[in-house]
Amino acid sequence: MRPPEVFVRELTPEEGHRLKSISRRAKYQAKRQRAMVVLASATGMPAPQIAEVVRSDRSHVREVIHEFNERGFSSLDPD
């Protein structure tokens, strides 16, 4: 059975600009990757395709999206 698709909530233009900046300039690669996941999801790209693009697994992509929807930008920081 196929899991339901997960997408990030609608982003404001300011959030989109901030995510683009983070995806290019963040100190930690993990934070850059998480920002890319959120941006890709905002364009309507499904989690399996995002996982291929960022070279991660589907469950990690879904987790990043859920965390961003719940906690916002603080969820992008490495633990």
XYZ file of N, CA and C in Angstrom:
237
model
N 0.842 -1.185 0.000
C 0.000 0.000 0.000
C 0.887 1.248 0.000
N 0.567 2.182 -0.835
C 1.356 3.403 -0.986
C 1.019 4.408 0.112
N 2.050 4.975 0.781
C 1.773 5.967 1.820
C 1.234 7.256 1.205
N 0.407 7.988 1.954
C -0.119 9.241 1.411
C 1.002 10.249 1.215
N 0.806 11.133 0.255
C 1.809 12.159 -0.021
C 1.818 13.202 1.086
N 2.980 13.726 1.335
C 3.186 14.738 2.363
C 3.749 15.975 1.678
N 3.166 17.122 1.982
C 3.652 18.373 1.414
C 3.794 19.411 2.512
N 4.704 20.337 2.296
C 4.910 21.427 3.228
C 3.705 22.372 3.143
N 3.443 23.062 4.231
C 2.361 24.049 4.239
C 2.695 25.162 3.245
N 1.720 25.993 2.912
C 1.972 27.098 1.992
C 2.957 28.080 2.624
N 3.957 28.460 1.851
C 4.987 29.375 2.330
C 4.673 30.807 1.924
N 5.069 31.748 2.774
C 4.974 33.157 2.394
C 6.157 33.466 1.477
N 6.073 34.549 0.706
C 7.219 34.915 -0.132
C 8.498 35.119 0.695
N 8.366 35.696 1.879
C 9.535 35.920 2.740
C 10.151 34.594 3.176
N 9.302 33.623 3.515
C 9.815 32.304 3.898
C 10.533 31.644 2.730
N 9.988 31.781 1.537
C 10.630 31.219 0.353
C 12.009 31.815 0.118
N 12.117 33.136 0.248
C 13.419 33.794 0.075
C 14.404 33.339 1.144
N 13.919 33.239 2.371
C 14.795 32.808 3.469
C 15.282 31.379 3.236
N 14.389 30.497 2.808
C 14.776 29.113 2.539
C 15.790 29.032 1.398
N 15.607 29.825 0.356
C 16.571 29.837 -0.748
C 17.951 30.257 -0.253
N 17.972 31.272 0.585
C 19.238 31.737 1.137
C 19.897 30.652 1.985
N 19.125 30.007 2.839
C 19.645 28.934 3.691
C 20.171 27.784 2.833
N 19.441 27.445 1.779
C 19.851 26.309 0.935
C 21.167 26.565 0.217
N 21.555 27.827 0.103
C 22.809 28.171 -0.584
C 23.945 28.503 0.374
N 23.606 29.073 1.543
C 24.656 29.660 2.375
C 24.804 29.086 3.781
N 23.955 28.162 4.174
C 24.035 27.634 5.544
C 25.383 26.968 5.790
N 25.852 27.106 6.994
C 27.153 26.554 7.379
C 27.152 25.025 7.299
N 26.069 24.408 7.752
C 25.991 22.951 7.809
C 25.253 22.393 6.598
N 25.830 21.357 6.014
C 25.236 20.719 4.845
C 23.848 20.174 5.162
N 23.651 19.643 6.366
C 22.351 19.085 6.744
C 21.269 20.160 6.712
N 21.604 21.355 7.156
C 20.635 22.455 7.143
C 20.334 22.870 5.708
N 21.345 22.915 4.854
C 21.122 23.243 3.439
C 20.201 22.213 2.791
N 20.454 20.934 3.087
C 19.640 19.872 2.501
C 18.191 19.965 2.975
N 17.985 20.215 4.251
C 16.620 20.327 4.772
C 15.884 21.488 4.119
N 16.569 22.601 3.920
C 15.947 23.749 3.250
C 15.563 23.381 1.816
N 16.418 22.627 1.127
C 16.117 22.195 -0.237
C 14.889 21.284 -0.270
N 14.777 20.405 0.730
C 13.615 19.509 0.824
C 12.332 20.329 0.945
N 12.341 21.306 1.829
C 11.148 22.131 2.042
C 10.807 22.917 0.777
N 11.810 23.507 0.142
C 11.567 24.256 -1.095
C 10.993 23.354 -2.189
N 11.538 22.186 -2.334
C 11.046 21.260 -3.361
C 9.605 20.857 -3.078
N 9.302 20.618 -1.825
C 7.943 20.261 -1.455
C 6.978 21.406 -1.746
N 7.427 22.633 -1.529
C 6.584 23.804 -1.780
C 6.221 23.941 -3.260
N 7.042 23.376 -4.142
C 6.739 23.429 -5.579
C 5.796 22.307 -5.998
N 5.454 21.406 -5.067
C 4.551 20.306 -5.384
C 5.248 19.010 -5.713
N 6.556 18.976 -5.563
C 7.310 17.753 -5.838
C 7.010 16.732 -4.739
N 6.665 15.498 -5.106
C 6.371 14.469 -4.100
C 7.633 13.977 -3.381
N 7.441 13.473 -2.183
C 8.552 13.035 -1.339
C 9.494 12.041 -2.019
N 9.000 11.028 -2.731
C 9.940 10.089 -3.371
C 10.864 10.775 -4.375
N 10.339 11.731 -5.113
C 11.161 12.443 -6.091
C 12.161 13.364 -5.388
N 11.738 14.014 -4.316
C 12.645 14.862 -3.535
C 13.791 14.011 -2.998
N 13.468 12.836 -2.493
C 14.490 11.944 -1.941
C 15.555 11.620 -2.992
N 15.144 11.401 -4.219
C 16.105 11.132 -5.292
C 16.994 12.343 -5.561
N 16.381 13.521 -5.599
C 17.115 14.753 -5.918
C 18.154 15.068 -4.850
N 17.774 14.948 -3.578
C 18.698 15.308 -2.489
C 19.498 14.106 -1.985
N 19.322 12.973 -2.639
C 20.041 11.737 -2.285
C 19.849 11.360 -0.823
N 18.588 11.192 -0.497
C 18.200 10.806 0.861
C 17.119 9.738 0.723
N 16.576 9.312 1.847
C 15.492 8.334 1.750
C 14.146 9.022 1.977
N 13.115 8.370 1.524
C 11.768 8.945 1.563
C 11.309 9.264 2.980
N 11.619 8.388 3.911
C 11.159 8.620 5.290
C 11.812 9.864 5.885
N 13.081 10.110 5.552
C 13.757 11.319 6.042
C 13.105 12.565 5.450
N 12.799 12.525 4.167
C 12.156 13.666 3.507
C 10.813 13.957 4.155
N 10.020 12.921 4.391
C 8.713 13.123 5.027
C 8.877 13.698 6.438
N 9.880 13.217 7.154
C 10.141 13.714 8.509
C 10.507 15.200 8.486
N 11.357 15.599 7.550
C 11.758 17.009 7.422
C 10.531 17.881 7.151
N 9.669 17.429 6.264
C 8.470 18.199 5.919
C 7.542 18.321 7.123
N 7.295 17.211 7.805
C 6.432 17.249 8.996
C 7.005 18.188 10.052
N 8.307 18.087 10.293
C 8.943 18.934 11.303
C 8.840 20.412 10.939
N 9.047 20.730 9.667
C 8.941 22.131 9.258
C 7.516 22.632 9.429
N 6.548 21.805 9.082
C 5.151 22.207 9.253
C 4.811 22.475 10.714
N 5.427 21.733 11.618
C 5.142 21.873 13.050
C 5.977 22.957 13.725
N 7.279 23.013 13.400
C 8.195 23.875 14.154
C 8.779 25.034 13.362
N 8.563 25.057 12.074
C 9.088 26.146 11.260
C 10.600 26.057 11.087
N 11.253 27.221 11.005
C 12.667 27.280 10.664
C 13.575 26.614 11.700
N 13.157 26.535 12.935
C 14.001 25.880 13.944
C 14.202 24.396 13.627
N 13.293 23.817 12.858
C 13.429 22.401 12.504
C 14.555 22.151 11.514
N 15.079 23.184 10.897
C 16.159 23.013 9.924
C 17.526 22.855 10.578
N 17.651 23.298 11.814
C 18.938 23.229 12.507
C 19.317 21.802 12.856
N 20.592 21.461 12.671
C 21.045 20.105 13.042
C 20.845 19.869 14.544
N 20.470 18.669 14.880
C 20.253 18.315 16.292
C 21.558 18.058 16.998
